[in-house]
Amino acid sequence: MSVMQTVRVALGERSYDIEIGGGIIDAIGAKLNSLGFSGWAGIVTNETVAPLYADRVKKSLRDAGIEPIALIIPDGEEYKNLQTVSGIYDDLLKLRFDRKTPLIALGGGVIGDMTGFAAATYMRGIPFVQVPTTLLSQVDSSVGGKTGVNHPLGKNMIGAFYQPVHVCADIETLGTLPDEEFLSGMAEVVKYGVIYDGDFFSYLENNREAVLAKAMDTMVAIVTMSCKIKAEVVGLDERESNLRAILNFGHTVGHAIEAITNYSSYRHGEAVSIGMVAASRLAARSGLCNPDVPEKVGSLLKSFGLPVSAPGISAEAILSAMSLDKKVEKGRVKMVLPKSMGEVVVTADWKESDLSASIG
């Protein structure tokens, strides 16, 4: 086990720790004991992750006197819907889960979002633990309490704010992650440098080779820094009434691209990468930032093998899909636009013609 880092998400009585390190998945049972859990626990995972890590989690739980029950669901964004969640409810009811029985989300963002939503709504709320096994989920979706499912007309349109009681981010799980999924997660990491910490953006530029090699110390560092930034933002604005909206940088266009392609052509991070470049170009065209900002953002994303455009998808189609975004207010979509590296503004004051010219 490597040196572990701990990030606190400070939300009063809903506060919890994010533990980050190598091999820490084997201590999840002891962690649940320390949080007051005993008896039994459910593990929600998928057909891909279960063969890799379910046995280790089960052993850790049994060693701590907790009997595990695995609930296996299909793998893929296309299954992130109410039908799949209804299947989870069926299992929980048949197994007679009560309000004190925790659910463990073992997998990536889809597993975490759906498990969290099921936990938030089953019996009006049962505890759940995040064990994210992808880079994207470790630095983003497992932290902050956003849970939910997709609707055919929009991503994450059905959901709830519901915080986990603990997050266990084991860096070693990234070793079994396909390169495409790992690089997809890097889009969310780059996001934090643009929206909040210019020095972190520079760190990513200067440590590209170590990142691509998944060097343990480097990965612990970037996951920790990403989680610190998100934890700070969420601690100040849990329900996205103001500051937390900056975490949506790149997501407005990205979610539109995902919806247009039925969540099948681009991974989430790839769509967000395209969205970040489009938003940066829009900011430059709107006079909010210097032209070097979109150039730097695009260059770093491309260096991690991420796309910066979506050939074959028209600006008109993206603008139409954006109209269903959750951030629409009084008919205007709020965009997160960079002013400089590490500083952004949330604004509805932008021109469709400028965005159209920024896409592609």
PDB file of C-alpha atoms in Angstrom, residues 141-304:
ATOM      1  CA  SER A 141     -18.220  11.994 -10.481  1.00  0.00           C
ATOM      2  CA  SER A 142     -17.543  10.196  -7.179  1.00  0.00           C
ATOM      3  CA  VAL A 143     -17.089  13.506  -5.356  1.00  0.00           C
ATOM      4  CA  GLY A 144     -19.809  16.012  -4.577  1.00  0.00           C
ATOM      5  CA  GLY A 145     -23.026  14.038  -4.387  1.00  0.00           C
ATOM      6  CA  LYS A 146     -24.459  14.435  -7.881  1.00  0.00           C
ATOM      7  CA  THR A 147     -26.386  11.277  -8.692  1.00  0.00           C
ATOM      8  CA  GLY A 148     -28.748  10.411 -11.495  1.00  0.00           C
ATOM      9  CA  VAL A 149     -29.562   8.804 -14.800  1.00  0.00           C
ATOM     10  CA  ASN A 150     -29.890   9.864 -18.411  1.00  0.00           C
ATOM     11  CA  HIS A 151     -33.073  10.536 -20.358  1.00  0.00           C
ATOM     12  CA  PRO A 152     -33.251  10.106 -24.148  1.00  0.00           C
ATOM     13  CA  LEU A 153     -33.582  13.892 -24.430  1.00  0.00           C
ATOM     14  CA  GLY A 154     -30.735  14.833 -22.097  1.00  0.00           C
ATOM     15  CA  LYS A 155     -27.867  13.610 -19.935  1.00  0.00           C
ATOM     16  CA  ASN A 156     -28.350  13.417 -16.153  1.00  0.00           C
ATOM     17  CA  MET A 157     -31.761  15.069 -16.363  1.00  0.00           C
ATOM     18  CA  ILE A 158     -33.195  12.818 -13.643  1.00  0.00           C
ATOM     19  CA  GLY A 159     -31.294  12.799 -10.365  1.00  0.00           C
ATOM     20  CA  ALA A 160     -30.679  14.075  -6.868  1.00  0.00           C
ATOM     21  CA  PHE A 161     -27.972  15.640  -4.729  1.00  0.00           C
ATOM     22  CA  TYR A 162     -26.996  12.874  -2.301  1.00  0.00           C
ATOM     23  CA  GLN A 163     -23.594  12.637  -0.640  1.00  0.00           C
ATOM     24  CA  PRO A 164     -21.694   9.378  -0.071  1.00  0.00           C
ATOM     25  CA  VAL A 165     -20.429   8.565   3.405  1.00  0.00           C
ATOM     26  CA  HIS A 166     -16.941   7.796   2.075  1.00  0.00           C
ATOM     27  CA  VAL A 167     -14.895   7.706  -1.141  1.00  0.00           C
ATOM     28  CA  CYS A 168     -12.072   5.188  -1.659  1.00  0.00           C
ATOM     29  CA  ALA A 169      -9.989   6.090  -4.734  1.00  0.00           C
ATOM     30  CA  ASP A 170      -7.486   3.269  -5.274  1.00  0.00           C
ATOM     31  CA  ILE A 171      -4.933   4.429  -7.844  1.00  0.00           C
ATOM     32  CA  GLU A 172      -3.940   0.836  -8.597  1.00  0.00           C
ATOM     33  CA  THR A 173      -7.304   0.269 -10.300  1.00  0.00           C
ATOM     34  CA  LEU A 174      -6.158   2.620 -13.057  1.00  0.00           C
ATOM     35  CA  GLY A 175      -3.697  -0.078 -14.121  1.00  0.00           C
ATOM     36  CA  THR A 176      -6.528  -2.176 -15.582  1.00  0.00           C
ATOM     37  CA  LEU A 177      -8.197   0.798 -17.240  1.00  0.00           C
ATOM     38  CA  PRO A 178      -8.043   0.842 -21.070  1.00  0.00           C
ATOM     39  CA  ASP A 179      -5.901   3.705 -22.341  1.00  0.00           C
ATOM     40  CA  GLU A 180      -8.891   5.352 -24.029  1.00  0.00           C
ATOM     41  CA  GLU A 181     -10.809   5.455 -20.739  1.00  0.00           C
ATOM     42  CA  PHE A 182      -7.795   6.734 -18.833  1.00  0.00           C
ATOM     43  CA  LEU A 183      -7.249   9.548 -21.313  1.00  0.00           C
ATOM     44  CA  SER A 184     -10.942  10.374 -21.245  1.00  0.00           C
ATOM     45  CA  GLY A 185     -10.566  10.979 -17.512  1.00  0.00           C
ATOM     46  CA  MET A 186      -7.693  13.381 -18.149  1.00  0.00           C
ATOM     47  CA  ALA A 187     -10.187  15.825 -19.671  1.00  0.00           C
ATOM     48  CA  GLU A 188     -11.741  16.379 -16.240  1.00  0.00           C
ATOM     49  CA  VAL A 189      -8.269  16.763 -14.709  1.00  0.00           C
ATOM     50  CA  VAL A 190      -7.322  19.449 -17.244  1.00  0.00           C
ATOM     51  CA  LYS A 191     -10.630  21.160 -16.477  1.00  0.00           C
ATOM     52  CA  TYR A 192      -9.553  21.880 -12.898  1.00  0.00           C
ATOM     53  CA  GLY A 193      -6.435  23.667 -14.094  1.00  0.00           C
ATOM     54  CA  VAL A 194      -8.454  25.926 -16.377  1.00  0.00           C
ATOM     55  CA  ILE A 195     -11.255  26.791 -13.956  1.00  0.00           C
ATOM     56  CA  TYR A 196      -9.410  27.078 -10.649  1.00  0.00           C
ATOM     57  CA  ASP A 197      -5.642  26.642 -10.602  1.00  0.00           C
ATOM     58  CA  GLY A 198      -3.304  27.843 -13.329  1.00  0.00           C
ATOM     59  CA  ASP A 199      -0.315  26.309 -11.526  1.00  0.00           C
ATOM     60  CA  PHE A 200      -2.003  22.911 -11.698  1.00  0.00           C
ATOM     61  CA  PHE A 201      -2.460  23.397 -15.447  1.00  0.00           C
ATOM     62  CA  SER A 202       1.275  24.075 -15.727  1.00  0.00           C
ATOM     63  CA  TYR A 203       2.018  20.984 -13.624  1.00  0.00           C
ATOM     64  CA  LEU A 204       0.079  18.874 -16.126  1.00  0.00           C
ATOM     65  CA  GLU A 205       1.985  20.436 -19.021  1.00  0.00           C
ATOM     66  CA  ASN A 206       5.315  19.696 -17.325  1.00  0.00           C
ATOM     67  CA  ASN A 207       4.491  16.131 -16.212  1.00  0.00           C
ATOM     68  CA  ARG A 208       2.796  14.771 -19.305  1.00  0.00           C
ATOM     69  CA  GLU A 209       5.101  11.745 -19.661  1.00  0.00           C
ATOM     70  CA  ALA A 210       4.674  10.690 -16.024  1.00  0.00           C
ATOM     71  CA  VAL A 211       0.903  11.009 -16.384  1.00  0.00           C
ATOM     72  CA  LEU A 212       0.844   8.876 -19.522  1.00  0.00           C
ATOM     73  CA  ALA A 213       3.000   6.284 -17.741  1.00  0.00           C
ATOM     74  CA  LYS A 214       0.498   6.310 -14.836  1.00  0.00           C
ATOM     75  CA  ALA A 215       3.373   6.812 -12.393  1.00  0.00           C
ATOM     76  CA  MET A 216       1.980   6.182  -8.906  1.00  0.00           C
ATOM     77  CA  ASP A 217       3.299   9.352  -7.229  1.00  0.00           C
ATOM     78  CA  THR A 218       2.135  11.516 -10.120  1.00  0.00           C
ATOM     79  CA  MET A 219      -1.314   9.939 -10.235  1.00  0.00           C
ATOM     80  CA  VAL A 220      -1.784  10.263  -6.480  1.00  0.00           C
ATOM     81  CA  ALA A 221      -0.797  13.918  -6.827  1.00  0.00           C
ATOM     82  CA  ILE A 222      -3.183  14.778  -9.663  1.00  0.00           C
ATOM     83  CA  VAL A 223      -6.133  12.859  -8.188  1.00  0.00           C
ATOM     84  CA  THR A 224      -5.523  14.515  -4.825  1.00  0.00           C
ATOM     85  CA  MET A 225      -5.272  18.005  -6.324  1.00  0.00           C
ATOM     86  CA  SER A 226      -8.366  17.448  -8.471  1.00  0.00           C
ATOM     87  CA  CYS A 227     -10.335  16.234  -5.457  1.00  0.00           C
ATOM     88  CA  LYS A 228      -9.125  19.154  -3.320  1.00  0.00           C
ATOM     89  CA  ILE A 229     -10.381  21.630  -5.887  1.00  0.00           C
ATOM     90  CA  LYS A 230     -13.735  19.919  -6.294  1.00  0.00           C
ATOM     91  CA  ALA A 231     -14.123  19.464  -2.520  1.00  0.00           C
ATOM     92  CA  GLU A 232     -13.473  23.158  -1.960  1.00  0.00           C
ATOM     93  CA  VAL A 233     -16.001  24.172  -4.600  1.00  0.00           C
ATOM     94  CA  VAL A 234     -18.640  21.712  -3.359  1.00  0.00           C
ATOM     95  CA  GLY A 235     -18.052  22.773   0.255  1.00  0.00           C
ATOM     96  CA  LEU A 236     -18.862  26.359  -0.714  1.00  0.00           C
ATOM     97  CA  ASP A 237     -21.790  25.541  -3.005  1.00  0.00           C
ATOM     98  CA  GLU A 238     -23.180  22.028  -2.578  1.00  0.00           C
ATOM     99  CA  ARG A 239     -26.288  22.422  -4.753  1.00  0.00           C
ATOM    100  CA  GLU A 240     -24.881  24.492  -7.593  1.00  0.00           C
ATOM    101  CA  SER A 241     -26.600  27.768  -6.798  1.00  0.00           C
ATOM    102  CA  ASN A 242     -23.506  29.777  -7.718  1.00  0.00           C
ATOM    103  CA  LEU A 243     -19.822  28.755  -7.604  1.00  0.00           C
ATOM    104  CA  ARG A 244     -20.260  25.036  -8.319  1.00  0.00           C
ATOM    105  CA  ALA A 245     -21.484  25.897 -11.812  1.00  0.00           C
ATOM    106  CA  ILE A 246     -17.846  26.462 -12.812  1.00  0.00           C
ATOM    107  CA  LEU A 247     -17.386  22.668 -12.700  1.00  0.00           C
ATOM    108  CA  ASN A 248     -19.557  22.528 -15.819  1.00  0.00           C
ATOM    109  CA  PHE A 249     -16.783  24.005 -17.967  1.00  0.00           C
ATOM    110  CA  GLY A 250     -16.928  22.159 -21.286  1.00  0.00           C
ATOM    111  CA  HIS A 251     -19.981  20.174 -20.240  1.00  0.00           C
ATOM    112  CA  THR A 252     -22.686  22.238 -21.938  1.00  0.00           C
ATOM    113  CA  VAL A 253     -21.387  21.518 -25.428  1.00  0.00           C
ATOM    114  CA  GLY A 254     -20.090  18.118 -24.302  1.00  0.00           C
ATOM    115  CA  HIS A 255     -23.464  16.928 -23.016  1.00  0.00           C
ATOM    116  CA  ALA A 256     -25.099  18.157 -26.230  1.00  0.00           C
ATOM    117  CA  ILE A 257     -22.667  16.079 -28.301  1.00  0.00           C
ATOM    118  CA  GLU A 258     -23.340  13.023 -26.147  1.00  0.00           C
ATOM    119  CA  ALA A 259     -27.117  13.417 -26.501  1.00  0.00           C
ATOM    120  CA  ILE A 260     -26.917  13.947 -30.277  1.00  0.00           C
ATOM    121  CA  THR A 261     -24.867  10.764 -30.684  1.00  0.00           C
ATOM    122  CA  ASN A 262     -27.017   8.788 -28.224  1.00  0.00           C
ATOM    123  CA  TYR A 263     -24.054   8.431 -25.856  1.00  0.00           C
ATOM    124  CA  SER A 264     -22.402   5.986 -28.238  1.00  0.00           C
ATOM    125  CA  SER A 265     -19.810   7.893 -30.309  1.00  0.00           C
ATOM    126  CA  TYR A 266     -17.807   9.788 -27.700  1.00  0.00           C
ATOM    127  CA  ARG A 267     -16.734   8.948 -24.185  1.00  0.00           C
ATOM    128  CA  HIS A 268     -17.788  11.555 -21.635  1.00  0.00           C
ATOM    129  CA  GLY A 269     -14.286  12.992 -21.272  1.00  0.00           C
ATOM    130  CA  GLU A 270     -13.862  13.155 -25.041  1.00  0.00           C
ATOM    131  CA  ALA A 271     -17.088  15.130 -25.400  1.00  0.00           C
ATOM    132  CA  VAL A 272     -16.057  17.433 -22.542  1.00  0.00           C
ATOM    133  CA  SER A 273     -12.662  17.957 -24.194  1.00  0.00           C
ATOM    134  CA  ILE A 274     -14.398  19.180 -27.351  1.00  0.00           C
ATOM    135  CA  GLY A 275     -16.662  21.349 -25.211  1.00  0.00           C
ATOM    136  CA  MET A 276     -13.766  22.939 -23.327  1.00  0.00           C
ATOM    137  CA  VAL A 277     -12.040  23.943 -26.533  1.00  0.00           C
ATOM    138  CA  ALA A 278     -15.297  25.339 -27.945  1.00  0.00           C
ATOM    139  CA  ALA A 279     -15.933  27.309 -24.738  1.00  0.00           C
ATOM    140  CA  SER A 280     -12.369  28.649 -24.734  1.00  0.00           C
ATOM    141  CA  ARG A 281     -12.662  29.757 -28.350  1.00  0.00           C
ATOM    142  CA  LEU A 282     -16.015  31.375 -27.552  1.00  0.00           C
ATOM    143  CA  ALA A 283     -14.399  33.250 -24.659  1.00  0.00           C
ATOM    144  CA  ALA A 284     -11.681  34.553 -26.948  1.00  0.00           C
ATOM    145  CA  ARG A 285     -14.221  35.603 -29.590  1.00  0.00           C
ATOM    146  CA  SER A 286     -16.250  37.347 -26.874  1.00  0.00           C
ATOM    147  CA  GLY A 287     -13.202  39.285 -25.696  1.00  0.00           C
ATOM    148  CA  LEU A 288     -13.078  37.574 -22.301  1.00  0.00           C
ATOM    149  CA  CYS A 289      -9.620  36.061 -22.715  1.00  0.00           C
ATOM    150  CA  ASN A 290      -6.541  36.237 -24.874  1.00  0.00           C
ATOM    151  CA  PRO A 291      -6.282  33.935 -27.925  1.00  0.00           C
ATOM    152  CA  ASP A 292      -3.466  31.999 -26.230  1.00  0.00           C
ATOM    153  CA  VAL A 293      -5.962  30.480 -23.741  1.00  0.00           C
ATOM    154  CA  PRO A 294      -7.851  28.310 -26.263  1.00  0.00           C
ATOM    155  CA  GLU A 295      -4.515  27.497 -27.905  1.00  0.00           C
ATOM    156  CA  LYS A 296      -3.030  26.245 -24.618  1.00  0.00           C
ATOM    157  CA  VAL A 297      -6.191  24.344 -23.660  1.00  0.00           C
ATOM    158  CA  GLY A 298      -6.403  22.662 -27.058  1.00  0.00           C
ATOM    159  CA  SER A 299      -2.696  21.862 -27.126  1.00  0.00           C
ATOM    160  CA  LEU A 300      -2.699  20.146 -23.711  1.00  0.00           C
ATOM    161  CA  LEU A 301      -5.831  18.156 -24.487  1.00  0.00           C
ATOM    162  CA  LYS A 302      -4.416  16.990 -27.822  1.00  0.00           C
ATOM    163  CA  SER A 303      -1.174  15.988 -26.088  1.00  0.00           C
ATOM    164  CA  PHE A 304      -3.254  13.540 -24.034  1.00  0.00           C
TER     165      PHE A 304
END
